[in-house]
Amino acid sequence: MRNNYQCSKCKFYICYYSKGLFNFYPIRQGECKKHNQGVCENDHCEFWKKSNDKPNIDLKMIDKVIADTEELKHIYEEEN
């Protein structure tokens, strides 16, 4: 398989992280949700599917976040 069909670029790949002093750092291993087993980020398989890195955000969600933010601002202003 070609290099761009790596597990690290697959929809079903979940990266493992290592705990550092202040942050979590990604390691070169993870889990495949299709196989339910640990894999290396450079592995390949027949279930590879393109990862959709773009978040699914719609206008209703944005309106809800704006309303929640305005409500928090109102509560903060009442207390001060």
Coordinates of N, CA and C in Angstrom, one line a residue:
M1 N 0.8 -1.2 0.0 CA 0.0 0.0 0.0 C 0.9 1.2 0.0
R2 N 0.3 2.3 -0.4 CA 1.1 3.6 -0.5 C 1.2 4.1 0.9
N3 N 2.1 5.1 1.1 CA 2.4 5.6 2.4 C 1.3 6.4 3.0
N4 N 0.4 7.0 2.2 CA -0.7 7.8 2.7 C -1.8 7.0 3.3
Y5 N -1.8 5.7 3.2 CA -2.8 4.8 3.8 C -2.3 4.3 5.1
Q6 N -1.6 5.1 5.9 CA -1.1 4.7 7.2 C -2.2 4.7 8.2
C7 N -2.1 3.9 9.3 CA -3.1 3.9 10.3 C -3.2 5.3 11.0
S8 N -2.1 6.1 11.1 CA -2.2 7.4 11.7 C -3.1 8.4 11.0
K9 N -3.4 8.1 9.7 CA -4.3 9.0 8.9 C -5.6 8.4 8.7
C10 N -6.0 7.3 9.5 CA -7.2 6.6 9.3 C -8.3 7.1 10.2
K11 N -9.5 7.0 9.8 CA -10.7 7.4 10.6 C -10.8 6.5 11.9
F12 N -10.4 5.3 11.8 CA -10.6 4.4 12.9 C -9.4 4.3 13.9
Y13 N -8.4 5.2 13.7 CA -7.2 5.2 14.6 C -7.4 6.1 15.7
I14 N -7.1 5.6 16.9 CA -7.1 6.5 18.1 C -5.6 6.5 18.7
C15 N -5.0 7.6 18.7 CA -3.7 7.8 19.2 C -3.6 7.6 20.7
Y16 N -2.5 7.0 21.2 CA -2.2 6.9 22.6 C -1.3 8.1 23.0
Y17 N -1.5 8.5 24.2 CA -0.7 9.6 24.7 C 0.1 9.2 26.0
S18 N 1.3 9.9 26.1 CA 2.1 9.7 27.3 C 2.1 10.9 28.1
K19 N 2.0 10.7 29.4 CA 1.9 11.9 30.4 C 3.2 12.4 30.6
G20 N 3.4 13.7 30.4 CA 4.6 14.4 30.7 C 4.4 15.2 31.9
L21 N 5.4 16.1 32.2 CA 5.3 16.9 33.4 C 4.2 17.9 33.4
F22 N 4.0 18.6 32.2 CA 3.0 19.6 32.0 C 1.9 19.2 31.0
N23 N 2.3 18.4 30.0 CA 1.4 18.1 28.9 C 1.3 16.6 28.7
F24 N 0.4 16.2 27.7 CA 0.4 14.9 27.2 C 1.0 14.9 25.8
Y25 N 1.8 13.8 25.5 CA 2.5 13.8 24.3 C 2.0 12.6 23.5
P26 N 1.7 12.7 22.2 CA 1.3 11.6 21.4 C 2.5 10.6 21.2
I27 N 2.2 9.3 21.3 CA 3.3 8.3 21.0 C 3.0 7.6 19.7
R28 N 3.9 6.8 19.2 CA 3.8 6.2 17.9 C 2.9 5.0 17.8
Q29 N 2.1 4.8 18.9 CA 1.2 3.6 18.9 C -0.2 4.1 19.2
G30 N -1.2 3.3 18.9 CA -2.6 3.7 19.1 C -3.5 2.4 19.0
E31 N -4.8 2.7 18.9 CA -5.7 1.6 18.8 C -6.6 1.7 17.5
C32 N -6.8 0.6 16.9 CA -7.7 0.6 15.7 C -9.1 0.2 16.2
K33 N -10.1 1.0 16.0 CA -11.5 0.8 16.4 C -12.1 -0.4 15.6
K34 N -11.6 -0.6 14.4 CA -12.1 -1.7 13.6 C -11.6 -3.1 14.1
H35 N -10.3 -3.2 14.4 CA -9.7 -4.4 14.8 C -9.8 -4.6 16.3
N36 N -10.0 -3.5 17.1 CA -10.0 -3.6 18.5 C -8.7 -4.1 19.1
Q37 N -7.6 -3.6 18.5 CA -6.3 -4.0 19.0 C -5.3 -2.8 18.8
G38 N -4.2 -2.9 19.5 CA -3.2 -1.9 19.4 C -2.4 -2.0 18.1
V39 N -2.1 -0.9 17.5 CA -1.4 -0.8 16.2 C -0.3 0.3 16.3
C40 N 0.7 0.2 15.4 CA 1.7 1.2 15.2 C 1.1 2.2 14.2
E41 N 1.5 3.5 14.3 CA 1.0 4.5 13.5 C 1.3 4.3 12.0
N42 N 2.4 3.5 11.7 CA 2.8 3.3 10.3 C 2.2 2.0 9.7
D43 N 1.4 1.3 10.5 CA 0.8 0.0 10.0 C -0.2 0.3 8.9
H44 N -0.7 -0.7 8.1 CA -1.7 -0.6 7.1 C -2.7 -1.7 7.3
C45 N -3.9 -1.5 6.8 CA -4.9 -2.6 6.8 C -5.9 -2.3 5.7
E46 N -6.8 -3.3 5.5 CA -7.8 -3.2 4.4 C -9.0 -2.3 4.8
F47 N -9.1 -2.0 6.1 CA -10.3 -1.2 6.6 C -10.0 0.3 6.5
W48 N -8.8 0.8 5.9 CA -8.4 2.2 6.0 C -9.5 3.0 5.4
K49 N -9.8 4.1 6.1 CA -10.8 5.1 5.6 C -10.3 6.5 5.9
K50 N -10.4 7.4 5.0 CA -9.9 8.8 5.2 C -10.4 9.4 6.5
S51 N -9.6 10.0 7.2 CA -9.9 10.7 8.5 C -10.6 12.0 8.1
N52 N -11.6 12.3 8.8 CA -12.3 13.6 8.6 C -11.9 14.5 9.8
D53 N -10.9 15.3 9.7 CA -10.4 16.1 10.8 C -11.2 17.4 11.0
K54 N -12.1 17.7 10.1 CA -12.9 18.9 10.3 C -14.0 18.6 11.3
P55 N -14.2 19.5 12.3 CA -15.3 19.2 13.2 C -16.6 19.5 12.6
N56 N -17.6 18.7 13.0 CA -19.0 18.9 12.5 C -19.7 19.9 13.3
I57 N -19.7 21.2 12.9 CA -20.3 22.3 13.6 C -21.4 22.9 12.8
D58 N -22.6 23.0 13.4 CA -23.7 23.6 12.6 C -24.1 24.9 13.3
L59 N -24.9 25.7 12.7 CA -25.3 27.0 13.2 C -26.0 27.0 14.5
K60 N -26.8 25.9 14.7 CA -27.5 25.8 15.9 C -26.6 25.6 17.1
M61 N -25.5 24.9 16.9 CA -24.5 24.8 18.0 C -23.8 26.1 18.3
I62 N -23.5 26.8 17.2 CA -22.9 28.1 17.4 C -23.8 29.1 18.1
D63 N -25.1 29.1 17.8 CA -26.1 29.9 18.4 C -26.2 29.6 19.9
K64 N -26.1 28.3 20.2 CA -26.2 27.8 21.6 C -25.0 28.3 22.4
V65 N -23.9 28.2 21.8 CA -22.6 28.7 22.5 C -22.7 30.2 22.8
I66 N -23.2 30.9 21.8 CA -23.3 32.4 22.0 C -24.3 32.7 23.1
A67 N -25.4 32.0 23.1 CA -26.4 32.2 24.1 C -25.9 31.9 25.5
D68 N -25.2 30.8 25.6 CA -24.6 30.4 26.9 C -23.5 31.4 27.4
T69 N -22.7 31.9 26.4 CA -21.7 32.9 26.8 C -22.4 34.2 27.2
E70 N -23.4 34.6 26.6 CA -24.1 35.8 27.0 C -24.8 35.6 28.4
E71 N -25.3 34.4 28.7 CA -25.9 34.1 30.0 C -24.8 34.2 31.1
L72 N -23.6 33.6 30.8 CA -22.6 33.7 31.7 C -22.1 35.1 32.0
K73 N -22.0 35.9 30.9 CA -21.6 37.3 31.1 C -22.6 38.0 31.9
H74 N -23.9 37.7 31.7 CA -25.0 38.4 32.5 C -24.9 38.0 34.0
I75 N -24.6 36.8 34.3 CA -24.4 36.3 35.7 C -23.2 37.0 36.3
Y76 N -22.1 37.0 35.6 CA -20.9 37.7 36.1 C -21.1 39.1 36.4
E77 N -21.8 39.8 35.5 CA -22.1 41.3 35.7 C -23.0 41.5 36.9
E78 N -24.0 40.6 37.2 CA -24.8 40.7 38.3 C -24.1 40.6 39.7
E79 N -23.1 39.7 39.7 CA -22.3 39.5 40.9 C -21.3 40.6 41.2
N80 N -20.9 41.4 40.2 CA -20.0 42.5 40.4 C -20.6 43.8 40.4

